[in-house]
C-alpha cells in the first residue's frame, strides 16, 4: 500500500480530483503494488465518484446524513470498509469488526462462530461507550492479539487473555 501511495505522489495525483481524472487503466497501473490493482482501481473510482458528489473531500462526508448507509450503497464498499472510513478517516465512532474479532470472541464463548458482521458490531456498540479513540484502541488490540497469539492455531499458553477463557 505504501508503494502505491508513493507512486500516486510521484505522479502528482494524490488528491481525489486528480485520481478521478485519471483513466482507470492508468490509476490501476499506479496502484499495482497494492495488489488486486484492477479491482481496487474500479472500487476506488466508485468511491471517488461518490466523494465528488458529496463535497469533493473526505472531511465533507462528515456532514452527509446517514453516511454509513450512503457508503454501503457505493459499489465495492462493504461494512468493514465503511466502518474503517467512518472511524479512521472521519473520526466517527463506528466500531470496526473483522475475522480476528469473530475468532477471538467466539473462542471465548462470547458470540456464536457464525455471527453476522452487523450483530458482532452491535455487540460492541452495546458494550462500549461510543468513543473514537476507545474504538481505535480496542480494534488495534484485537488485531495484535490475533496476530501474536490467537492465530489459526491459538497459542493460549502464552496469551495474556488466557485467564479470560471460559474454562479458566
Ligand atoms: S487465550 Fe488468547 S490465544 Fe487463546 S483463545 Fe483467547 S485470545 Fe485466543
mmCIF file with all atom_site columns, C-alpha atoms and ligand atoms in Angstrom:
data_model
loop_
_atom_site.group_PDB
_atom_site.id
_atom_site.type_symbol
_atom_site.label_atom_id
_atom_site.label_alt_id
_atom_site.label_comp_id
_atom_site.label_asym_id
_atom_site.label_entity_id
_atom_site.label_seq_id
_atom_site.pdbx_PDB_ins_code
_atom_site.Cartn_x
_atom_site.Cartn_y
_atom_site.Cartn_z
_atom_site.occupancy
_atom_site.B_iso_or_equiv
_atom_site.pdbx_formal_charge
_atom_site.auth_seq_id
_atom_site.auth_comp_id
_atom_site.auth_asym_id
_atom_site.auth_atom_id
_atom_site.pdbx_PDB_model_num
ATOM   1   C  CA  . UNK A 1 1   ? 0.000   0.000   0.000   1.00 0.00 ? 1   UNK A CA  1
ATOM   2   C  CA  . UNK A 1 2   ? 2.832   2.374   0.893   1.00 0.00 ? 2   UNK A CA  1
ATOM   3   C  CA  . UNK A 1 3   ? 4.424   1.828   -2.526  1.00 0.00 ? 3   UNK A CA  1
ATOM   4   C  CA  . UNK A 1 4   ? 1.107   2.590   -4.230  1.00 0.00 ? 4   UNK A CA  1
ATOM   5   C  CA  . UNK A 1 5   ? 0.810   5.868   -2.296  1.00 0.00 ? 5   UNK A CA  1
ATOM   6   C  CA  . UNK A 1 6   ? 4.409   6.735   -3.207  1.00 0.00 ? 6   UNK A CA  1
ATOM   7   C  CA  . UNK A 1 7   ? 3.597   6.127   -6.888  1.00 0.00 ? 7   UNK A CA  1
ATOM   8   C  CA  . UNK A 1 8   ? 0.482   8.328   -6.682  1.00 0.00 ? 8   UNK A CA  1
ATOM   9   C  CA  . UNK A 1 9   ? 2.542   11.062  -5.005  1.00 0.00 ? 9   UNK A CA  1
ATOM   10  C  CA  . UNK A 1 10  ? 5.299   10.796  -7.604  1.00 0.00 ? 10  UNK A CA  1
ATOM   11  C  CA  . UNK A 1 11  ? 2.707   11.150  -10.377 1.00 0.00 ? 11  UNK A CA  1
ATOM   12  C  CA  . UNK A 1 12  ? 1.266   14.172  -8.502  1.00 0.00 ? 12  UNK A CA  1
ATOM   13  C  CA  . UNK A 1 13  ? -2.229  12.665  -8.430  1.00 0.00 ? 13  UNK A CA  1
ATOM   14  C  CA  . UNK A 1 14  ? -2.773  12.059  -4.734  1.00 0.00 ? 14  UNK A CA  1
ATOM   15  C  CA  . UNK A 1 15  ? -5.819  14.369  -4.498  1.00 0.00 ? 15  UNK A CA  1
ATOM   16  C  CA  . UNK A 1 16  ? -9.292  12.834  -5.028  1.00 0.00 ? 16  UNK A CA  1
ATOM   17  C  CA  . UNK A 1 17  ? -9.994  15.056  -8.063  1.00 0.00 ? 17  UNK A CA  1
ATOM   18  C  CA  . UNK A 1 18  ? -6.669  14.209  -9.717  1.00 0.00 ? 18  UNK A CA  1
ATOM   19  C  CA  . UNK A 1 19  ? -7.145  10.470  -9.162  1.00 0.00 ? 19  UNK A CA  1
ATOM   20  C  CA  . UNK A 1 20  ? -10.662 10.586  -10.557 1.00 0.00 ? 20  UNK A CA  1
ATOM   21  C  CA  . UNK A 1 21  ? -9.446  12.439  -13.660 1.00 0.00 ? 21  UNK A CA  1
ATOM   22  C  CA  . UNK A 1 22  ? -7.088  9.570   -14.494 1.00 0.00 ? 22  UNK A CA  1
ATOM   23  C  CA  . UNK A 1 23  ? -8.189  6.860   -16.918 1.00 0.00 ? 23  UNK A CA  1
ATOM   24  C  CA  . UNK A 1 24  ? -8.971  3.716   -14.913 1.00 0.00 ? 24  UNK A CA  1
ATOM   25  C  CA  . UNK A 1 25  ? -6.145  1.744   -16.538 1.00 0.00 ? 25  UNK A CA  1
ATOM   26  C  CA  . UNK A 1 26  ? -3.609  4.432   -15.589 1.00 0.00 ? 26  UNK A CA  1
ATOM   27  C  CA  . UNK A 1 27  ? -4.898  4.533   -12.000 1.00 0.00 ? 27  UNK A CA  1
ATOM   28  C  CA  . UNK A 1 28  ? -4.657  0.723   -11.869 1.00 0.00 ? 28  UNK A CA  1
ATOM   29  C  CA  . UNK A 1 29  ? -1.021  0.844   -13.012 1.00 0.00 ? 29  UNK A CA  1
ATOM   30  C  CA  . UNK A 1 30  ? -0.121  3.354   -10.315 1.00 0.00 ? 30  UNK A CA  1
ATOM   31  C  CA  . UNK A 1 31  ? -1.677  1.277   -7.540  1.00 0.00 ? 31  UNK A CA  1
ATOM   32  C  CA  . UNK A 1 32  ? -0.334  -2.029  -8.902  1.00 0.00 ? 32  UNK A CA  1
ATOM   33  C  CA  . UNK A 1 33  ? 1.974   -2.526  -5.858  1.00 0.00 ? 33  UNK A CA  1
ATOM   34  C  CA  . UNK A 1 34  ? -1.116  -2.727  -3.610  1.00 0.00 ? 34  UNK A CA  1
ATOM   35  C  CA  . UNK A 1 35  ? -2.187  -5.987  -5.285  1.00 0.00 ? 35  UNK A CA  1
ATOM   36  C  CA  . UNK A 1 36  ? -5.560  -6.794  -6.942  1.00 0.00 ? 36  UNK A CA  1
ATOM   37  C  CA  . UNK A 1 37  ? -4.950  -3.456  -8.588  1.00 0.00 ? 37  UNK A CA  1
ATOM   38  C  CA  . UNK A 1 38  ? -7.601  -3.651  -11.324 1.00 0.00 ? 38  UNK A CA  1
ATOM   39  C  CA  . UNK A 1 39  ? -10.409 -4.423  -8.875  1.00 0.00 ? 39  UNK A CA  1
ATOM   40  C  CA  . UNK A 1 40  ? -9.083  -1.821  -6.454  1.00 0.00 ? 40  UNK A CA  1
ATOM   41  C  CA  . UNK A 1 41  ? -8.888  0.835   -9.192  1.00 0.00 ? 41  UNK A CA  1
ATOM   42  C  CA  . UNK A 1 42  ? -12.517 0.208   -10.114 1.00 0.00 ? 42  UNK A CA  1
ATOM   43  C  CA  . UNK A 1 43  ? -13.625 0.384   -6.453  1.00 0.00 ? 43  UNK A CA  1
ATOM   44  C  CA  . UNK A 1 44  ? -11.518 3.456   -5.835  1.00 0.00 ? 44  UNK A CA  1
ATOM   45  C  CA  . UNK A 1 45  ? -13.158 5.205   -8.764  1.00 0.00 ? 45  UNK A CA  1
ATOM   46  C  CA  . UNK A 1 46  ? -16.623 4.337   -7.400  1.00 0.00 ? 46  UNK A CA  1
ATOM   47  C  CA  . UNK A 1 47  ? -15.631 5.856   -4.067  1.00 0.00 ? 47  UNK A CA  1
ATOM   48  C  CA  . UNK A 1 48  ? -14.057 8.939   -5.688  1.00 0.00 ? 48  UNK A CA  1
ATOM   49  C  CA  . UNK A 1 49  ? -17.201 9.497   -7.734  1.00 0.00 ? 49  UNK A CA  1
ATOM   50  C  CA  . UNK A 1 50  ? -19.242 9.300   -4.519  1.00 0.00 ? 50  UNK A CA  1
ATOM   51  C  CA  . UNK A 1 51  ? -16.823 11.723  -2.870  1.00 0.00 ? 51  UNK A CA  1
ATOM   52  C  CA  . UNK A 1 52  ? -17.102 14.190  -5.748  1.00 0.00 ? 52  UNK A CA  1
ATOM   53  C  CA  . UNK A 1 53  ? -20.890 14.115  -5.453  1.00 0.00 ? 53  UNK A CA  1
ATOM   54  C  CA  . UNK A 1 54  ? -20.701 14.875  -1.714  1.00 0.00 ? 54  UNK A CA  1
ATOM   55  C  CA  . UNK A 1 55  ? -18.369 17.835  -1.378  1.00 0.00 ? 55  UNK A CA  1
ATOM   56  C  CA  . UNK A 1 56  ? -15.216 16.553  -3.034  1.00 0.00 ? 56  UNK A CA  1
ATOM   57  C  CA  . UNK A 1 57  ? -13.124 15.789  0.020   1.00 0.00 ? 57  UNK A CA  1
ATOM   58  C  CA  . UNK A 1 58  ? -13.204 13.272  2.846   1.00 0.00 ? 58  UNK A CA  1
ATOM   59  C  CA  . UNK A 1 59  ? -13.957 15.709  5.726   1.00 0.00 ? 59  UNK A CA  1
ATOM   60  C  CA  . UNK A 1 60  ? -17.077 16.884  3.856   1.00 0.00 ? 60  UNK A CA  1
ATOM   61  C  CA  . UNK A 1 61  ? -18.515 13.380  4.254   1.00 0.00 ? 61  UNK A CA  1
ATOM   62  C  CA  . UNK A 1 62  ? -18.972 14.054  7.962   1.00 0.00 ? 62  UNK A CA  1
ATOM   63  C  CA  . UNK A 1 63  ? -21.897 16.318  7.056   1.00 0.00 ? 63  UNK A CA  1
ATOM   64  C  CA  . UNK A 1 64  ? -23.689 13.734  4.894   1.00 0.00 ? 64  UNK A CA  1
ATOM   65  C  CA  . UNK A 1 65  ? -26.822 12.430  6.672   1.00 0.00 ? 65  UNK A CA  1
ATOM   66  C  CA  . UNK A 1 66  ? -26.869 8.665   7.209   1.00 0.00 ? 66  UNK A CA  1
ATOM   67  C  CA  . UNK A 1 67  ? -23.302 8.483   5.932   1.00 0.00 ? 67  UNK A CA  1
ATOM   68  C  CA  . UNK A 1 68  ? -22.832 4.794   6.840   1.00 0.00 ? 68  UNK A CA  1
ATOM   69  C  CA  . UNK A 1 69  ? -25.875 3.785   4.791   1.00 0.00 ? 69  UNK A CA  1
ATOM   70  C  CA  . UNK A 1 70  ? -24.730 6.012   1.913   1.00 0.00 ? 70  UNK A CA  1
ATOM   71  C  CA  . UNK A 1 71  ? -21.248 4.465   1.928   1.00 0.00 ? 71  UNK A CA  1
ATOM   72  C  CA  . UNK A 1 72  ? -22.733 0.964   1.889   1.00 0.00 ? 72  UNK A CA  1
ATOM   73  C  CA  . UNK A 1 73  ? -24.571 1.876   -1.310  1.00 0.00 ? 73  UNK A CA  1
ATOM   74  C  CA  . UNK A 1 74  ? -21.247 2.509   -3.097  1.00 0.00 ? 74  UNK A CA  1
ATOM   75  C  CA  . UNK A 1 75  ? -20.253 -0.470  -5.215  1.00 0.00 ? 75  UNK A CA  1
ATOM   76  C  CA  . UNK A 1 76  ? -17.292 -2.267  -3.660  1.00 0.00 ? 76  UNK A CA  1
ATOM   77  C  CA  . UNK A 1 77  ? -17.700 -0.811  -0.160  1.00 0.00 ? 77  UNK A CA  1
ATOM   78  C  CA  . UNK A 1 78  ? -18.699 -3.459  2.366   1.00 0.00 ? 78  UNK A CA  1
ATOM   79  C  CA  . UNK A 1 79  ? -19.428 -2.943  6.060   1.00 0.00 ? 79  UNK A CA  1
ATOM   80  C  CA  . UNK A 1 80  ? -15.826 -3.363  7.236   1.00 0.00 ? 80  UNK A CA  1
ATOM   81  C  CA  . UNK A 1 81  ? -14.558 -0.797  4.730   1.00 0.00 ? 81  UNK A CA  1
ATOM   82  C  CA  . UNK A 1 82  ? -17.424 1.587   5.519   1.00 0.00 ? 82  UNK A CA  1
ATOM   83  C  CA  . UNK A 1 83  ? -16.727 1.372   9.254   1.00 0.00 ? 83  UNK A CA  1
ATOM   84  C  CA  . UNK A 1 84  ? -12.990 1.831   8.672   1.00 0.00 ? 84  UNK A CA  1
ATOM   85  C  CA  . UNK A 1 85  ? -13.672 5.006   6.657   1.00 0.00 ? 85  UNK A CA  1
ATOM   86  C  CA  . UNK A 1 86  ? -16.026 6.273   9.364   1.00 0.00 ? 86  UNK A CA  1
ATOM   87  C  CA  . UNK A 1 87  ? -13.680 5.538   12.258  1.00 0.00 ? 87  UNK A CA  1
ATOM   88  C  CA  . UNK A 1 88  ? -10.241 6.282   10.814  1.00 0.00 ? 88  UNK A CA  1
ATOM   89  C  CA  . UNK A 1 89  ? -10.903 8.920   8.134   1.00 0.00 ? 89  UNK A CA  1
ATOM   90  C  CA  . UNK A 1 90  ? -13.974 10.704  9.521   1.00 0.00 ? 90  UNK A CA  1
ATOM   91  C  CA  . UNK A 1 91  ? -13.379 10.097  13.233  1.00 0.00 ? 91  UNK A CA  1
ATOM   92  C  CA  . UNK A 1 92  ? -16.982 8.970   13.729  1.00 0.00 ? 92  UNK A CA  1
ATOM   93  C  CA  . UNK A 1 93  ? -17.359 6.254   16.399  1.00 0.00 ? 93  UNK A CA  1
ATOM   94  C  CA  . UNK A 1 94  ? -18.329 3.251   14.288  1.00 0.00 ? 94  UNK A CA  1
ATOM   95  C  CA  . UNK A 1 95  ? -16.801 0.025   15.600  1.00 0.00 ? 95  UNK A CA  1
ATOM   96  C  CA  . UNK A 1 96  ? -14.835 -1.982  13.021  1.00 0.00 ? 96  UNK A CA  1
ATOM   97  C  CA  . UNK A 1 97  ? -15.113 -5.769  13.310  1.00 0.00 ? 97  UNK A CA  1
ATOM   98  C  CA  . UNK A 1 98  ? -13.279 -8.372  11.277  1.00 0.00 ? 98  UNK A CA  1
ATOM   99  C  CA  . UNK A 1 99  ? -12.444 -12.068 11.147  1.00 0.00 ? 99  UNK A CA  1
ATOM   100 C  CA  . UNK A 1 100 ? -9.983  -11.597 14.028  1.00 0.00 ? 100 UNK A CA  1
ATOM   101 C  CA  . UNK A 1 101 ? -12.727 -10.146 16.235  1.00 0.00 ? 101 UNK A CA  1
ATOM   102 C  CA  . UNK A 1 102 ? -15.068 -13.023 15.440  1.00 0.00 ? 102 UNK A CA  1
ATOM   103 C  CA  . UNK A 1 103 ? -12.354 -15.610 16.091  1.00 0.00 ? 103 UNK A CA  1
ATOM   104 C  CA  . UNK A 1 104 ? -11.267 -14.262 19.499  1.00 0.00 ? 104 UNK A CA  1
ATOM   105 C  CA  . UNK A 1 105 ? -14.731 -13.581 20.867  1.00 0.00 ? 105 UNK A CA  1
ATOM   106 C  CA  . UNK A 1 106 ? -16.060 -16.911 19.650  1.00 0.00 ? 106 UNK A CA  1
ATOM   107 C  CA  . UNK A 1 107 ? -13.135 -18.794 21.221  1.00 0.00 ? 107 UNK A CA  1
ATOM   108 C  CA  . UNK A 1 108 ? -14.017 -17.107 24.496  1.00 0.00 ? 108 UNK A CA  1
ATOM   109 C  CA  . UNK A 1 109 ? -17.607 -18.282 24.235  1.00 0.00 ? 109 UNK A CA  1
ATOM   110 C  CA  . UNK A 1 110 ? -18.988 -14.762 23.900  1.00 0.00 ? 110 UNK A CA  1
ATOM   111 C  CA  . UNK A 1 111 ? -20.510 -14.892 20.411  1.00 0.00 ? 111 UNK A CA  1
ATOM   112 C  CA  . UNK A 1 112 ? -21.549 -17.664 18.005  1.00 0.00 ? 112 UNK A CA  1
ATOM   113 C  CA  . UNK A 1 113 ? -18.983 -18.596 15.348  1.00 0.00 ? 113 UNK A CA  1
ATOM   114 C  CA  . UNK A 1 114 ? -21.345 -17.657 12.522  1.00 0.00 ? 114 UNK A CA  1
ATOM   115 C  CA  . UNK A 1 115 ? -22.424 -14.315 13.991  1.00 0.00 ? 115 UNK A CA  1
ATOM   116 C  CA  . UNK A 1 116 ? -23.103 -11.766 11.254  1.00 0.00 ? 116 UNK A CA  1
ATOM   117 C  CA  . UNK A 1 117 ? -20.981 -8.655  10.787  1.00 0.00 ? 117 UNK A CA  1
ATOM   118 C  CA  . UNK A 1 118 ? -23.829 -6.389  11.912  1.00 0.00 ? 118 UNK A CA  1
ATOM   119 C  CA  . UNK A 1 119 ? -24.645 -8.467  15.006  1.00 0.00 ? 119 UNK A CA  1
ATOM   120 C  CA  . UNK A 1 120 ? -20.991 -8.557  16.037  1.00 0.00 ? 120 UNK A CA  1
ATOM   121 C  CA  . UNK A 1 121 ? -20.729 -4.805  15.529  1.00 0.00 ? 121 UNK A CA  1
ATOM   122 C  CA  . UNK A 1 122 ? -23.885 -4.315  17.616  1.00 0.00 ? 122 UNK A CA  1
ATOM   123 C  CA  . UNK A 1 123 ? -22.337 -6.458  20.384  1.00 0.00 ? 123 UNK A CA  1
ATOM   124 C  CA  . UNK A 1 124 ? -19.519 -3.908  20.730  1.00 0.00 ? 124 UNK A CA  1
ATOM   125 C  CA  . UNK A 1 125 ? -21.811 -0.907  20.317  1.00 0.00 ? 125 UNK A CA  1
ATOM   126 C  CA  . UNK A 1 126 ? -23.851 -2.215  23.275  1.00 0.00 ? 126 UNK A CA  1
ATOM   127 C  CA  . UNK A 1 127 ? -20.794 -2.900  25.428  1.00 0.00 ? 127 UNK A CA  1
ATOM   128 C  CA  . UNK A 1 128 ? -18.585 0.142   24.787  1.00 0.00 ? 128 UNK A CA  1
ATOM   129 C  CA  . UNK A 1 129 ? -19.009 3.892   25.158  1.00 0.00 ? 129 UNK A CA  1
ATOM   130 C  CA  . UNK A 1 130 ? -19.060 5.357   21.635  1.00 0.00 ? 130 UNK A CA  1
ATOM   131 C  CA  . UNK A 1 131 ? -15.626 6.963   21.624  1.00 0.00 ? 131 UNK A CA  1
ATOM   132 C  CA  . UNK A 1 132 ? -13.345 7.219   18.596  1.00 0.00 ? 132 UNK A CA  1
ATOM   133 C  CA  . UNK A 1 133 ? -10.074 6.648   20.472  1.00 0.00 ? 133 UNK A CA  1
ATOM   134 C  CA  . UNK A 1 134 ? -11.515 3.792   22.514  1.00 0.00 ? 134 UNK A CA  1
ATOM   135 C  CA  . UNK A 1 135 ? -12.804 2.077   19.348  1.00 0.00 ? 135 UNK A CA  1
ATOM   136 C  CA  . UNK A 1 136 ? -9.453  2.519   17.589  1.00 0.00 ? 136 UNK A CA  1
ATOM   137 C  CA  . UNK A 1 137 ? -7.532  1.179   20.571  1.00 0.00 ? 137 UNK A CA  1
ATOM   138 C  CA  . UNK A 1 138 ? -9.871  -1.785  21.013  1.00 0.00 ? 138 UNK A CA  1
ATOM   139 C  CA  . UNK A 1 139 ? -9.598  -2.714  17.345  1.00 0.00 ? 139 UNK A CA  1
ATOM   140 C  CA  . UNK A 1 140 ? -5.808  -2.371  17.378  1.00 0.00 ? 140 UNK A CA  1
ATOM   141 C  CA  . UNK A 1 141 ? -5.583  -4.627  20.437  1.00 0.00 ? 141 UNK A CA  1
ATOM   142 C  CA  . UNK A 1 142 ? -7.802  -7.244  18.794  1.00 0.00 ? 142 UNK A CA  1
ATOM   143 C  CA  . UNK A 1 143 ? -5.591  -7.225  15.690  1.00 0.00 ? 143 UNK A CA  1
ATOM   144 C  CA  . UNK A 1 144 ? -2.445  -7.507  17.818  1.00 0.00 ? 144 UNK A CA  1
ATOM   145 C  CA  . UNK A 1 145 ? -3.901  -10.348 19.872  1.00 0.00 ? 145 UNK A CA  1
ATOM   146 C  CA  . UNK A 1 146 ? -4.906  -12.259 16.751  1.00 0.00 ? 146 UNK A CA  1
ATOM   147 C  CA  . UNK A 1 147 ? -1.524  -11.805 15.100  1.00 0.00 ? 147 UNK A CA  1
ATOM   148 C  CA  . UNK A 1 148 ? 0.598   -12.641 18.118  1.00 0.00 ? 148 UNK A CA  1
ATOM   149 C  CA  . UNK A 1 149 ? -1.419  -15.293 19.934  1.00 0.00 ? 149 UNK A CA  1
ATOM   150 C  CA  . UNK A 1 150 ? -4.893  -16.012 18.584  1.00 0.00 ? 150 UNK A CA  1
ATOM   151 C  CA  . UNK A 1 151 ? -3.709  -17.399 15.268  1.00 0.00 ? 151 UNK A CA  1
ATOM   152 C  CA  . UNK A 1 152 ? -5.391  -20.179 13.302  1.00 0.00 ? 152 UNK A CA  1
ATOM   153 C  CA  . UNK A 1 153 ? -3.679  -22.419 15.848  1.00 0.00 ? 153 UNK A CA  1
ATOM   154 C  CA  . UNK A 1 154 ? -4.101  -20.492 19.125  1.00 0.00 ? 154 UNK A CA  1
ATOM   155 C  CA  . UNK A 1 155 ? -1.151  -20.003 21.480  1.00 0.00 ? 155 UNK A CA  1
ATOM   156 C  CA  . UNK A 1 156 ? -3.233  -19.722 24.643  1.00 0.00 ? 156 UNK A CA  1
ATOM   157 C  CA  . UNK A 1 157 ? -0.386  -20.732 26.969  1.00 0.00 ? 157 UNK A CA  1
ATOM   158 C  CA  . UNK A 1 158 ? 1.449   -17.518 26.017  1.00 0.00 ? 158 UNK A CA  1
ATOM   159 C  CA  . UNK A 1 159 ? -1.551  -15.229 25.607  1.00 0.00 ? 159 UNK A CA  1
ATOM   160 C  CA  . UNK A 1 160 ? -2.444  -12.531 28.176  1.00 0.00 ? 160 UNK A CA  1
ATOM   161 C  CA  . UNK A 1 161 ? -6.136  -13.271 27.602  1.00 0.00 ? 161 UNK A CA  1
ATOM   162 C  CA  . UNK A 1 162 ? -5.833  -16.894 28.764  1.00 0.00 ? 162 UNK A CA  1
ATOM   163 C  CA  . UNK A 1 163 ? -7.304  -16.112 32.243  1.00 0.00 ? 163 UNK A CA  1
ATOM   164 C  CA  . UNK A 1 164 ? -10.459 -14.945 30.450  1.00 0.00 ? 164 UNK A CA  1
ATOM   165 C  CA  . UNK A 1 165 ? -11.098 -18.264 28.684  1.00 0.00 ? 165 UNK A CA  1
ATOM   166 C  CA  . UNK A 1 166 ? -14.406 -19.831 29.765  1.00 0.00 ? 166 UNK A CA  1
ATOM   167 C  CA  . UNK A 1 167 ? -12.617 -22.907 31.113  1.00 0.00 ? 167 UNK A CA  1
ATOM   168 C  CA  . UNK A 1 168 ? -10.269 -20.865 33.347  1.00 0.00 ? 168 UNK A CA  1
HETATM 169 S  S1  . LIG B 2 .   ? -6.331  -17.041 25.233  1.00 0.00 ? 1   LIG B S1  1
HETATM 170 FE FE1 . LIG B 2 .   ? -5.522  -15.809 23.537  1.00 0.00 ? 1   LIG B FE1 1
HETATM 171 S  S2  . LIG B 2 .   ? -4.920  -17.301 22.007  1.00 0.00 ? 1   LIG B S2  1
HETATM 172 FE FE2 . LIG B 2 .   ? -6.284  -18.351 23.429  1.00 0.00 ? 1   LIG B FE2 1
HETATM 173 S  S3  . LIG B 2 .   ? -8.341  -18.167 22.548  1.00 0.00 ? 1   LIG B S3  1
HETATM 174 FE FE3 . LIG B 2 .   ? -8.035  -16.439 23.948  1.00 0.00 ? 1   LIG B FE3 1
HETATM 175 S  S4  . LIG B 2 .   ? -7.286  -14.780 22.684  1.00 0.00 ? 1   LIG B S4  1
HETATM 176 FE FE4 . LIG B 2 .   ? -7.024  -16.664 21.558  1.00 0.00 ? 1   LIG B FE4 1
#
